[in-house]
Amino acid sequence: MQATAARDEILDHALDISPGQFEQLCRILIRESEKTRELQLTPQSGDDGIDVHAVIDRDLFQARLGVQAKRNNEGNTVSSDTMRTFKGSLSEGDYHVGTFVTTSSFSNPAISSAEKRYIRLIDGQRLAEIMLQSELGVVQEGDNEYATD
């Protein structure tokens, strides 16, 4: 299948899994994309708004990363209230950087709120693109041809 169809299928699969499985998918995505240590899922209850914890370990710096993972249906946009809660969780947990991953999208006020704290936002379309590029859930079979994995 073509890249566009592969991205759509990846997103459909992400919407079909449970919220806990989506958190696990986000952990795997971070493991494949970043040089980290202490990468772990937080408990599903009492996680204080952080679903994945990691320490990004680069040559010139290290930083505590907190990730919020929300498996939302397409019309269920992440609001500014949800973003403010996440920002509070990052602050309370002494995280240096944050990433918010959703299968849906972000409202404009949520985007503005995230930009003030340099929170990386990954919506459903970007998530599918990252997964396609890193061949997570798909394999490339030829020039612009993919199969689900």
GROMACS .gro file of C-alpha atoms in nm:
model
  149
    1MET     CA    1   0.000   0.000   0.000
    2GLN     CA    2   0.104   0.360  -0.057
    3ALA     CA    3   0.241   0.578   0.226
    4THR     CA    4  -0.087   0.769   0.269
    5ALA     CA    5  -0.290   0.450   0.308
    6ALA     CA    6  -0.024   0.310   0.544
    7ARG     CA    7  -0.047   0.621   0.766
    8ASP     CA    8  -0.426   0.590   0.775
    9GLU     CA    9  -0.402   0.222   0.869
   10ILE     CA   10  -0.144   0.293   1.140
   11LEU     CA   11  -0.376   0.552   1.293
   12ASP     CA   12  -0.676   0.317   1.270
   13HIS     CA   13  -0.478   0.051   1.458
   14ALA     CA   14  -0.378   0.304   1.725
   15LEU     CA   15  -0.746   0.388   1.774
   16ASP     CA   16  -0.838   0.019   1.807
   17ILE     CA   17  -0.604  -0.057   2.097
   18SER     CA   18  -0.678   0.009   2.464
   19PRO     CA   19  -0.552   0.324   2.638
   20GLY     CA   20  -0.295   0.112   2.824
   21GLN     CA   21  -0.172  -0.040   2.499
   22PHE     CA   22  -0.149   0.310   2.351
   23GLU     CA   23   0.075   0.416   2.640
   24GLN     CA   24   0.292   0.110   2.570
   25LEU     CA   25   0.306   0.209   2.201
   26CYS     CA   26   0.426   0.556   2.300
   27ARG     CA   27   0.697   0.402   2.520
   28ILE     CA   28   0.814   0.189   2.227
   29LEU     CA   29   0.811   0.494   2.000
   30ILE     CA   30   1.034   0.685   2.241
   31ARG     CA   31   1.266   0.384   2.276
   32GLU     CA   32   1.304   0.370   1.897
   33SER     CA   33   1.338   0.746   1.848
   34GLU     CA   34   1.550   0.876   2.135
   35LYS     CA   35   1.861   0.781   2.326
   36THR     CA   36   1.713   0.737   2.674
   37ARG     CA   37   1.760   0.564   3.003
   38GLU     CA   38   1.511   0.495   3.280
   39LEU     CA   39   1.241   0.458   3.014
   40GLN     CA   40   0.930   0.323   3.182
   41LEU     CA   41   0.554   0.334   3.191
   42THR     CA   42   0.409   0.484   3.504
   43PRO     CA   43   0.130   0.299   3.689
   44GLN     CA   44  -0.207   0.343   3.515
   45SER     CA   45  -0.366   0.491   3.826
   46GLY     CA   46  -0.199   0.750   4.042
   47ASP     CA   47   0.048   0.848   3.769
   48ASP     CA   48  -0.008   1.220   3.833
   49GLY     CA   49  -0.069   1.282   3.462
   50ILE     CA   50   0.257   1.133   3.336
   51ASP     CA   51   0.221   0.809   3.137
   52VAL     CA   52   0.582   0.756   3.030
   53HIS     CA   53   0.895   0.866   3.214
   54ALA     CA   54   1.244   0.877   3.064
   55VAL     CA   55   1.576   1.049   3.093
   56ILE     CA   56   1.700   1.176   2.757
   57ASP     CA   57   2.071   1.116   2.752
   58ARG     CA   58   2.265   1.320   2.495
   59ASP     CA   59   2.633   1.406   2.473
   60LEU     CA   60   2.586   1.765   2.593
   61PHE     CA   61   2.288   1.734   2.826
   62GLN     CA   62   2.040   1.509   2.995
   63ALA     CA   63   1.682   1.593   3.076
   64ARG     CA   64   1.387   1.430   3.249
   65LEU     CA   65   1.107   1.367   2.997
   66GLY     CA   66   0.743   1.331   3.092
   67VAL     CA   67   0.496   1.204   2.833
   68GLN     CA   68   0.116   1.216   2.831
   69ALA     CA   69  -0.050   0.967   2.594
   70LYS     CA   70  -0.417   1.015   2.502
   71ARG     CA   71  -0.590   0.776   2.266
   72ASN     CA   72  -0.875   1.005   2.163
   73ASN     CA   73  -1.121   0.966   1.878
   74GLU     CA   74  -1.071   1.207   1.589
   75GLY     CA   75  -1.330   1.463   1.702
   76ASN     CA   76  -1.213   1.461   2.065
   77THR     CA   77  -0.959   1.744   2.050
   78VAL     CA   78  -0.715   1.796   2.338
   79SER     CA   79  -0.824   2.112   2.521
   80SER     CA   80  -0.630   2.388   2.692
   81ASP     CA   81  -0.757   2.260   3.030
   82THR     CA   82  -0.601   1.920   2.959
   83MET     CA   83  -0.278   2.092   2.853
   84ARG     CA   84  -0.268   2.304   3.169
   85THR     CA   85  -0.312   1.989   3.378
   86PHE     CA   86  -0.023   1.826   3.192
   87LYS     CA   87   0.196   2.133   3.244
   88GLY     CA   88   0.122   2.112   3.615
   89SER     CA   89   0.217   1.744   3.616
   90LEU     CA   90   0.548   1.824   3.449
   91SER     CA   91   0.621   2.094   3.705
   92GLU     CA   92   0.520   1.879   4.004
   93GLY     CA   93   0.732   1.589   3.878
   94ASP     CA   94   1.038   1.808   3.815
   95TYR     CA   95   1.042   1.722   3.444
   96HIS     CA   96   1.258   1.937   3.218
   97VAL     CA   97   1.073   1.860   2.896
   98GLY     CA   98   0.737   1.718   2.800
   99THR     CA   99   0.569   1.551   2.506
  100PHE     CA  100   0.195   1.512   2.458
  101VAL     CA  101   0.092   1.238   2.215
  102THR     CA  102  -0.265   1.195   2.096
  103THR     CA  103  -0.442   1.009   1.819
  104SER     CA  104  -0.661   1.316   1.762
  105SER     CA  105  -0.555   1.682   1.751
  106PHE     CA  106  -0.501   1.986   1.973
  107SER     CA  107  -0.718   2.295   2.009
  108ASN     CA  108  -0.552   2.628   1.925
  109PRO     CA  109  -0.555   2.735   2.293
  110ALA     CA  110  -0.390   2.403   2.387
  111ILE     CA  111  -0.120   2.462   2.125
  112SER     CA  112  -0.058   2.815   2.257
  113SER     CA  113  -0.038   2.685   2.613
  114ALA     CA  114   0.210   2.411   2.516
  115GLU     CA  115   0.434   2.652   2.325
  116LYS     CA  116   0.484   2.859   2.640
  117ARG     CA  117   0.655   2.561   2.808
  118TYR     CA  118   0.819   2.412   2.496
  119ILE     CA  119   0.604   2.100   2.511
  120ARG     CA  120   0.632   1.884   2.198
  121LEU     CA  121   0.288   1.809   2.054
  122ILE     CA  122   0.234   1.498   1.845
  123ASP     CA  123  -0.113   1.467   1.693
  124GLY     CA  124  -0.251   1.159   1.519
  125GLN     CA  125  -0.120   1.257   1.177
  126ARG     CA  126   0.232   1.327   1.307
  127LEU     CA  127   0.225   1.006   1.514
  128ALA     CA  128   0.142   0.802   1.203
  129GLU     CA  129   0.418   0.980   1.009
  130ILE     CA  130   0.678   0.911   1.278
  131MET     CA  131   0.574   0.546   1.294
  132LEU     CA  132   0.596   0.518   0.915
  133GLN     CA  133   0.942   0.680   0.906
  134SER     CA  134   1.075   0.455   1.182
  135GLU     CA  135   0.896   0.151   1.038
  136LEU     CA  136   0.711   0.092   1.363
  137GLY     CA  137   0.403  -0.115   1.280
  138VAL     CA  138   0.488  -0.121   0.910
  139VAL     CA  139   0.762  -0.247   0.682
  140GLN     CA  140   0.873  -0.081   0.362
  141GLU     CA  141   0.844  -0.322   0.072
  142GLY     CA  142   0.956  -0.097  -0.211
  143ASP     CA  143   0.963   0.261  -0.324
  144ASN     CA  144   0.671   0.422  -0.132
  145GLU     CA  145   0.513   0.077  -0.072
  146TYR     CA  146   0.436  -0.047   0.280
  147ALA     CA  147   0.274  -0.341   0.455
  148THR     CA  148   0.147  -0.346   0.812
  149ASP     CA  149   0.355  -0.539   1.061
   0.00000   0.00000   0.00000
